[in-house]
Amino acid sequence: MKVDQGGAGCDTSPRMDWDAFFTVHRDLPREGPGLADDVAWAGRLSAVPRHGKVCDAGCGPGGDLAALRQLVPEGQVDGVETVAHFVEAATKRFAGDPSVRIIEADMKNLIGPYDLIWSAGAVYFLGVTRALNAWRGALTGTGAVAFSHPCLFTDSPSEAALAFWEAEPGSIGTESTTRAEIASAGWQVLAARQLTDDAWSVYYDPMLARCDKLEAAGASDAVASAIAAARMEAASWRIVAGETGYMLYVVRPC
Ligand SMILES: C[S@@+](CC[C@H](N)C(=O)[O-])C[C@H]1O[C@@H](n2cnc3c(N)ncnc32)[C@H](O)[C@@H]1O
């Protein structure tokens, strides 16, 4: 999910028609790139116990909750999200599973204690330092945080690569920039890896299919603009994928 400044806080900027934006970003399996294998990898590295407790901070419609649930078959998964219709979608997905709890709340106020705080494409809404500072006290003694985060893969990105993130909160850096932020917040990186093209396809393919469906049904001007923006985002990503994308970091307090 790419949003204008203010993100899930949904500012009142005239630049973004939020109703139209969320008409496109509705009924989608996920709102950013990621695969179940990424969750499994982070779970192995952070050695989450089967009976452990994990949190999906900024869970969106709950695209990662099933994979997180597999990490803790005897434990508990909390999804935390501020956007009401994502909360509703995630809740529906796990209705009948008492081990999954969806909470409409700000992820900066997590209580825990969690064995793993997973956050796919949401940390940049708070900023790395602020998120890690907020979550330190919400972990068990051996707990870890795994988060995917925008990254420039080159020190000399093209204008198109920089423009891809233009509307996002915060500034986008390289892996070194993010590692420096993590270290200066007093955390260590256990491992990091780049999200694959497949991880982006599972986000963009359903979004483009939804654009086609909305268009076929007859979209208002505002929704047509949101569709155009969504299509532009997916097309732009293909152009800049070699220069920028997401890195997934697994980190623990030092
Ligand atoms: C790019 S989307 C990713 C959603 C989901 N993790 C996924 O991969 O499908 C970022 C999500 O973070 C949520 N978010 C942003 N700031 C938040 C906050 N302070 N507390 C809770 N959720 C937040 C947004 O509403 C949005 O659903």
mmCIF file of C-alpha atoms and ligand atoms in Angstrom:
data_model
loop_
_atom_site.group_PDB
_atom_site.id
_atom_site.type_symbol
_atom_site.label_atom_id
_atom_site.label_comp_id
_atom_site.label_asym_id
_atom_site.label_seq_id
_atom_site.Cartn_x
_atom_site.Cartn_y
_atom_site.Cartn_z
ATOM 1 C CA MET A 1 0.000 0.000 0.000
ATOM 2 C CA LYS A 2 1.553 3.276 -1.086
ATOM 3 C CA VAL A 3 -0.023 6.296 0.492
ATOM 4 C CA ASP A 4 0.387 10.009 0.629
ATOM 5 C CA GLN A 5 2.071 11.653 3.634
ATOM 6 C CA GLY A 6 0.118 10.790 6.745
ATOM 7 C CA GLY A 7 -0.495 7.203 5.666
ATOM 8 C CA ALA A 8 -2.870 5.180 7.759
ATOM 9 C CA GLY A 9 -3.364 8.272 9.848
ATOM 10 C CA CYS A 10 -5.299 9.394 6.771
ATOM 11 C CA ASP A 11 -4.511 13.083 6.695
ATOM 12 C CA THR A 12 -7.031 15.446 5.206
ATOM 13 C CA SER A 13 -4.745 16.465 2.360
ATOM 14 C CA PRO A 14 -6.620 17.411 -0.815
ATOM 15 C CA ARG A 15 -3.964 15.430 -2.716
ATOM 16 C CA MET A 16 -5.589 12.134 -1.824
ATOM 17 C CA ASP A 17 -9.213 11.059 -2.100
ATOM 18 C CA TRP A 18 -9.171 8.442 0.644
ATOM 19 C CA ASP A 19 -12.564 6.968 -0.222
ATOM 20 C CA ALA A 20 -11.362 6.325 -3.761
ATOM 21 C CA PHE A 21 -7.983 5.064 -2.515
ATOM 22 C CA PHE A 22 -9.633 2.580 -0.180
ATOM 23 C CA THR A 23 -12.102 1.529 -2.869
ATOM 24 C CA VAL A 24 -9.102 0.226 -4.784
ATOM 25 C CA HIS A 25 -7.364 -1.031 -1.629
ATOM 26 C CA ARG A 26 -10.233 -3.191 -0.429
ATOM 27 C CA ASP A 27 -10.801 -6.941 -0.596
ATOM 28 C CA LEU A 28 -7.141 -7.541 -1.362
ATOM 29 C CA PRO A 29 -5.244 -10.412 0.264
ATOM 30 C CA ARG A 30 -2.429 -8.119 1.339
ATOM 31 C CA GLU A 31 -1.386 -4.474 1.146
ATOM 32 C CA GLY A 32 2.318 -4.787 0.480
ATOM 33 C CA PRO A 33 4.869 -7.299 -0.805
ATOM 34 C CA GLY A 34 5.640 -10.488 1.134
ATOM 35 C CA LEU A 35 5.501 -14.281 1.082
ATOM 36 C CA ALA A 36 4.731 -16.943 3.680
ATOM 37 C CA ASP A 37 8.343 -18.063 3.223
ATOM 38 C CA ASP A 38 9.542 -14.676 4.530
ATOM 39 C CA VAL A 39 7.550 -15.199 7.721
ATOM 40 C CA ALA A 40 8.895 -18.755 8.091
ATOM 41 C CA TRP A 41 12.483 -17.515 7.597
ATOM 42 C CA ALA A 42 12.089 -14.815 10.239
ATOM 43 C CA GLY A 43 10.433 -17.290 12.598
ATOM 44 C CA ARG A 44 13.338 -19.733 12.298
ATOM 45 C CA LEU A 45 15.932 -17.029 12.890
ATOM 46 C CA SER A 46 14.192 -15.661 15.924
ATOM 47 C CA ALA A 47 13.510 -19.167 17.307
ATOM 48 C CA VAL A 48 9.907 -18.454 18.233
ATOM 49 C CA PRO A 49 8.618 -21.202 20.580
ATOM 50 C CA ARG A 50 5.573 -23.229 19.401
ATOM 51 C CA HIS A 51 3.590 -21.916 22.337
ATOM 52 C CA GLY A 52 4.848 -18.356 21.824
ATOM 53 C CA LYS A 53 3.067 -15.077 21.268
ATOM 54 C CA VAL A 54 3.587 -13.045 18.108
ATOM 55 C CA CYS A 55 2.284 -9.709 16.897
ATOM 56 C CA ASP A 56 1.694 -8.544 13.328
ATOM 57 C CA ALA A 57 2.150 -4.782 13.698
ATOM 58 C CA GLY A 58 0.285 -3.011 10.873
ATOM 59 C CA CYS A 59 -1.319 -6.279 9.754
ATOM 60 C CA GLY A 60 -3.513 -4.694 7.045
ATOM 61 C CA PRO A 61 -6.122 -7.224 5.868
ATOM 62 C CA GLY A 62 -4.150 -10.031 7.537
ATOM 63 C CA GLY A 63 -2.098 -11.440 4.657
ATOM 64 C CA ASP A 64 0.643 -12.744 6.967
ATOM 65 C CA LEU A 65 -1.481 -13.987 9.843
ATOM 66 C CA ALA A 66 -1.828 -17.577 8.576
ATOM 67 C CA ALA A 67 1.953 -17.927 8.209
ATOM 68 C CA LEU A 68 2.482 -16.363 11.642
ATOM 69 C CA ARG A 69 -0.107 -18.755 13.066
ATOM 70 C CA GLN A 70 2.016 -21.653 11.782
ATOM 71 C CA LEU A 71 4.993 -20.387 13.786
ATOM 72 C CA VAL A 72 3.033 -20.714 17.029
ATOM 73 C CA PRO A 73 0.600 -23.643 16.615
ATOM 74 C CA GLU A 74 0.139 -23.761 20.380
ATOM 75 C CA GLY A 75 0.387 -20.020 20.898
ATOM 76 C CA GLN A 76 -1.248 -16.706 20.110
ATOM 77 C CA VAL A 77 -1.163 -14.203 17.242
ATOM 78 C CA ASP A 78 -2.257 -10.580 17.631
ATOM 79 C CA GLY A 79 -2.814 -8.435 14.535
ATOM 80 C CA VAL A 80 -2.699 -4.701 15.240
ATOM 81 C CA GLU A 81 -4.022 -2.224 12.690
ATOM 82 C CA THR A 82 -5.527 1.271 12.620
ATOM 83 C CA VAL A 83 -7.627 1.156 9.428
ATOM 84 C CA ALA A 84 -11.095 -0.100 10.364
ATOM 85 C CA HIS A 85 -11.897 -1.987 7.172
ATOM 86 C CA PHE A 86 -8.557 -3.822 7.295
ATOM 87 C CA VAL A 87 -9.358 -4.768 10.895
ATOM 88 C CA GLU A 88 -12.728 -6.028 9.705
ATOM 89 C CA ALA A 89 -11.204 -8.016 6.816
ATOM 90 C CA ALA A 90 -8.549 -9.628 9.038
ATOM 91 C CA THR A 91 -11.131 -10.406 11.730
ATOM 92 C CA LYS A 92 -13.382 -12.116 9.171
ATOM 93 C CA ARG A 93 -10.478 -14.187 7.886
ATOM 94 C CA PHE A 94 -9.807 -15.637 11.334
ATOM 95 C CA ALA A 95 -13.324 -15.778 12.745
ATOM 96 C CA GLY A 96 -13.551 -19.018 14.678
ATOM 97 C CA ASP A 97 -9.823 -19.170 15.512
ATOM 98 C CA PRO A 98 -9.499 -17.992 19.117
ATOM 99 C CA SER A 99 -5.705 -18.002 18.781
ATOM 100 C CA VAL A 100 -5.827 -15.034 16.421
ATOM 101 C CA ARG A 101 -6.929 -11.692 17.836
ATOM 102 C CA ILE A 102 -7.249 -8.568 15.696
ATOM 103 C CA ILE A 103 -6.952 -5.297 17.570
ATOM 104 C CA GLU A 104 -7.798 -1.865 16.196
ATOM 105 C CA ALA A 105 -5.000 0.142 17.785
ATOM 106 C CA ASP A 106 -1.848 2.096 17.112
ATOM 107 C CA MET A 107 1.152 -0.221 16.827
ATOM 108 C CA LYS A 108 3.357 2.255 18.678
ATOM 109 C CA ASN A 109 1.564 1.254 21.889
ATOM 110 C CA LEU A 110 2.166 -2.523 21.867
ATOM 111 C CA ILE A 111 2.252 -4.136 25.288
ATOM 112 C CA GLY A 112 3.174 -7.800 24.749
ATOM 113 C CA PRO A 113 5.306 -9.447 25.822
ATOM 114 C CA TYR A 114 5.851 -10.943 22.360
ATOM 115 C CA ASP A 115 8.371 -13.530 21.179
ATOM 116 C CA LEU A 116 8.229 -11.933 17.739
ATOM 117 C CA ILE A 117 6.913 -8.627 16.483
ATOM 118 C CA TRP A 118 6.473 -9.016 12.734
ATOM 119 C CA SER A 119 5.840 -5.905 10.690
ATOM 120 C CA ALA A 120 5.583 -6.063 6.882
ATOM 121 C CA GLY A 121 5.887 -2.676 5.232
ATOM 122 C CA ALA A 122 4.595 -0.713 8.211
ATOM 123 C CA VAL A 123 7.645 0.387 10.227
ATOM 124 C CA TYR A 124 8.275 3.309 7.886
ATOM 125 C CA PHE A 125 5.025 4.885 9.078
ATOM 126 C CA LEU A 126 6.692 5.344 12.491
ATOM 127 C CA GLY A 127 10.336 5.373 11.431
ATOM 128 C CA VAL A 128 12.853 2.670 12.380
ATOM 129 C CA THR A 129 14.160 4.369 15.524
ATOM 130 C CA ARG A 130 10.735 5.219 16.874
ATOM 131 C CA ALA A 131 9.342 1.745 16.166
ATOM 132 C CA LEU A 132 12.279 -0.059 17.769
ATOM 133 C CA ASN A 133 12.233 2.233 20.795
ATOM 134 C CA ALA A 134 8.498 1.656 21.174
ATOM 135 C CA TRP A 135 8.790 -2.133 20.856
ATOM 136 C CA ARG A 136 11.809 -2.867 23.042
ATOM 137 C CA GLY A 137 9.606 -3.125 26.140
ATOM 138 C CA ALA A 138 6.994 -5.239 24.340
ATOM 139 C CA LEU A 139 9.344 -8.229 23.782
ATOM 140 C CA THR A 140 10.110 -11.267 25.906
ATOM 141 C CA GLY A 141 13.739 -11.600 27.082
ATOM 142 C CA THR A 142 14.616 -13.536 23.887
ATOM 143 C CA GLY A 143 12.139 -11.754 21.636
ATOM 144 C CA ALA A 144 12.920 -10.310 18.204
ATOM 145 C CA VAL A 145 11.460 -7.920 15.669
ATOM 146 C CA ALA A 146 11.248 -8.745 11.952
ATOM 147 C CA PHE A 147 10.321 -5.941 9.592
ATOM 148 C CA SER A 148 10.377 -5.301 5.873
ATOM 149 C CA HIS A 149 11.441 -1.831 4.923
ATOM 150 C CA PRO A 150 11.934 0.218 1.748
ATOM 151 C CA CYS A 151 15.533 0.181 0.532
ATOM 152 C CA LEU A 152 17.641 1.666 -2.228
ATOM 153 C CA PHE A 153 19.936 -1.049 -3.577
ATOM 154 C CA THR A 154 22.333 1.479 -5.055
ATOM 155 C CA ASP A 155 24.129 4.588 -3.810
ATOM 156 C CA SER A 156 23.258 6.369 -7.060
ATOM 157 C CA PRO A 157 19.556 5.704 -7.663
ATOM 158 C CA SER A 158 17.823 7.016 -10.762
ATOM 159 C CA GLU A 159 15.181 9.720 -10.454
ATOM 160 C CA ALA A 160 12.577 7.049 -11.217
ATOM 161 C CA ALA A 161 13.733 4.957 -8.254
ATOM 162 C CA LEU A 162 13.552 7.952 -5.920
ATOM 163 C CA ALA A 163 10.182 8.976 -7.351
ATOM 164 C CA PHE A 164 8.794 5.507 -6.618
ATOM 165 C CA TRP A 165 8.871 6.313 -2.885
ATOM 166 C CA GLU A 166 8.098 10.020 -3.209
ATOM 167 C CA ALA A 167 4.662 9.828 -1.570
ATOM 168 C CA GLU A 168 5.808 7.669 1.327
ATOM 169 C CA PRO A 169 6.377 8.864 4.875
ATOM 170 C CA GLY A 170 10.018 9.332 5.903
ATOM 171 C CA SER A 171 13.115 9.256 3.735
ATOM 172 C CA ILE A 172 14.262 6.089 1.986
ATOM 173 C CA GLY A 173 17.857 4.979 2.473
ATOM 174 C CA THR A 174 20.157 2.129 1.559
ATOM 175 C CA GLU A 175 20.619 -1.035 3.622
ATOM 176 C CA SER A 176 23.613 0.672 5.304
ATOM 177 C CA THR A 177 21.423 3.609 6.334
ATOM 178 C CA THR A 178 18.857 1.298 7.911
ATOM 179 C CA ARG A 179 21.529 -0.832 9.609
ATOM 180 C CA ALA A 180 23.014 2.345 11.091
ATOM 181 C CA GLU A 181 19.584 3.377 12.421
ATOM 182 C CA ILE A 182 19.094 -0.089 13.928
ATOM 183 C CA ALA A 183 22.533 -0.023 15.580
ATOM 184 C CA SER A 184 22.154 3.468 16.962
ATOM 185 C CA ALA A 185 18.804 2.465 18.506
ATOM 186 C CA GLY A 186 20.762 -0.257 20.375
ATOM 187 C CA TRP A 187 19.674 -3.301 18.331
ATOM 188 C CA GLN A 188 21.629 -5.941 16.408
ATOM 189 C CA VAL A 189 20.741 -7.406 13.009
ATOM 190 C CA LEU A 190 20.483 -11.215 13.148
ATOM 191 C CA ALA A 191 19.976 -11.422 9.366
ATOM 192 C CA ALA A 192 18.636 -9.455 6.435
ATOM 193 C CA ARG A 193 17.437 -10.410 2.978
ATOM 194 C CA GLN A 194 15.802 -8.789 -0.007
ATOM 195 C CA LEU A 195 12.147 -9.501 -0.816
ATOM 196 C CA THR A 196 11.844 -11.345 -4.122
ATOM 197 C CA ASP A 197 9.919 -10.375 -7.258
ATOM 198 C CA ASP A 198 7.360 -13.064 -6.338
ATOM 199 C CA ALA A 199 6.729 -11.229 -3.076
ATOM 200 C CA TRP A 200 5.798 -8.122 -5.084
ATOM 201 C CA SER A 201 3.623 -10.093 -7.523
ATOM 202 C CA VAL A 202 1.425 -11.453 -4.737
ATOM 203 C CA TYR A 203 0.715 -7.848 -3.833
ATOM 204 C CA TYR A 204 0.356 -6.273 -7.264
ATOM 205 C CA ASP A 205 -1.421 -9.047 -9.225
ATOM 206 C CA PRO A 206 -4.600 -9.007 -7.085
ATOM 207 C CA MET A 207 -4.499 -5.200 -6.947
ATOM 208 C CA LEU A 208 -4.384 -4.977 -10.753
ATOM 209 C CA ALA A 209 -7.189 -7.543 -11.026
ATOM 210 C CA ARG A 210 -9.270 -5.390 -8.670
ATOM 211 C CA CYS A 211 -8.556 -2.327 -10.841
ATOM 212 C CA ASP A 212 -9.838 -4.235 -13.900
ATOM 213 C CA LYS A 213 -12.971 -5.285 -12.017
ATOM 214 C CA LEU A 214 -13.749 -1.781 -10.738
ATOM 215 C CA GLU A 215 -13.176 -0.306 -14.174
ATOM 216 C CA ALA A 216 -15.456 -2.870 -15.836
ATOM 217 C CA ALA A 217 -18.184 -2.003 -13.323
ATOM 218 C CA GLY A 218 -17.825 1.710 -14.152
ATOM 219 C CA ALA A 219 -15.645 3.827 -11.878
ATOM 220 C CA SER A 220 -16.258 7.431 -10.776
ATOM 221 C CA ASP A 221 -13.619 10.022 -11.740
ATOM 222 C CA ALA A 222 -12.091 9.797 -8.263
ATOM 223 C CA VAL A 223 -11.903 6.002 -8.370
ATOM 224 C CA ALA A 224 -10.559 6.141 -11.949
ATOM 225 C CA SER A 225 -7.729 8.370 -10.630
ATOM 226 C CA ALA A 226 -7.013 5.936 -7.793
ATOM 227 C CA ILE A 227 -6.978 3.071 -10.321
ATOM 228 C CA ALA A 228 -4.551 5.002 -12.518
ATOM 229 C CA ALA A 229 -2.308 5.635 -9.486
ATOM 230 C CA ALA A 230 -2.361 1.944 -8.550
ATOM 231 C CA ARG A 231 -1.522 0.892 -12.103
ATOM 232 C CA MET A 232 1.247 3.482 -12.268
ATOM 233 C CA GLU A 233 2.730 2.184 -9.025
ATOM 234 C CA ALA A 234 2.821 -1.417 -10.289
ATOM 235 C CA ALA A 235 4.293 -0.369 -13.657
ATOM 236 C CA SER A 236 6.887 1.878 -11.981
ATOM 237 C CA TRP A 237 7.976 -0.910 -9.657
ATOM 238 C CA ARG A 238 8.778 -3.106 -12.672
ATOM 239 C CA ILE A 239 11.019 -0.366 -14.057
ATOM 240 C CA VAL A 240 12.932 0.325 -10.825
ATOM 241 C CA ALA A 241 12.948 -3.169 -9.252
ATOM 242 C CA GLY A 242 16.700 -3.538 -9.778
ATOM 243 C CA GLU A 243 17.388 -0.334 -7.873
ATOM 244 C CA THR A 244 14.908 -0.402 -5.047
ATOM 245 C CA GLY A 245 12.503 -2.618 -3.157
ATOM 246 C CA TYR A 246 12.172 -3.996 0.348
ATOM 247 C CA MET A 247 14.720 -5.531 2.690
ATOM 248 C CA LEU A 248 13.550 -7.803 5.481
ATOM 249 C CA TYR A 249 15.495 -7.410 8.748
ATOM 250 C CA VAL A 250 15.409 -9.650 11.809
ATOM 251 C CA VAL A 251 16.687 -7.670 14.788
ATOM 252 C CA ARG A 252 17.055 -8.063 18.534
ATOM 253 C CA PRO A 253 17.959 -5.608 21.297
ATOM 254 C CA CYS A 254 21.732 -5.691 22.067
HETATM 255 C C1 LIG B 1 1.936 -1.234 3.413
HETATM 256 S S1 LIG B 1 0.620 -1.727 4.471
HETATM 257 C C2 LIG B 1 1.111 -3.407 4.829
HETATM 258 C C3 LIG B 1 -0.010 -4.209 5.440
HETATM 259 C C4 LIG B 1 0.337 -5.657 5.770
HETATM 260 N N1 LIG B 1 1.434 -5.749 6.699
HETATM 261 C C5 LIG B 1 0.675 -6.416 4.517
HETATM 262 O O1 LIG B 1 1.854 -6.694 4.254
HETATM 263 O O2 LIG B 1 -0.273 -6.735 3.798
HETATM 264 C C6 LIG B 1 1.006 -0.900 5.995
HETATM 265 C C7 LIG B 1 -0.065 -1.093 7.050
HETATM 266 O O3 LIG B 1 0.367 -0.490 8.265
HETATM 267 C C8 LIG B 1 -0.768 0.107 8.871
HETATM 268 N N2 LIG B 1 -0.297 1.115 9.828
HETATM 269 C C9 LIG B 1 0.400 2.254 9.566
HETATM 270 N N3 LIG B 1 0.677 2.918 10.689
HETATM 271 C C10 LIG B 1 0.129 2.192 11.695
HETATM 272 C C11 LIG B 1 0.082 2.363 13.115
HETATM 273 N N4 LIG B 1 0.661 3.423 13.701
HETATM 274 N N5 LIG B 1 -0.535 1.419 13.851
HETATM 275 C C12 LIG B 1 -1.111 0.336 13.261
HETATM 276 N N6 LIG B 1 -1.103 0.126 11.923
HETATM 277 C C13 LIG B 1 -0.485 1.040 11.147
HETATM 278 C C14 LIG B 1 -1.523 0.674 7.687
HETATM 279 O O4 LIG B 1 -2.862 0.988 8.002
HETATM 280 C C15 LIG B 1 -1.389 -0.446 6.689
HETATM 281 O O5 LIG B 1 -2.419 -1.391 6.810
#
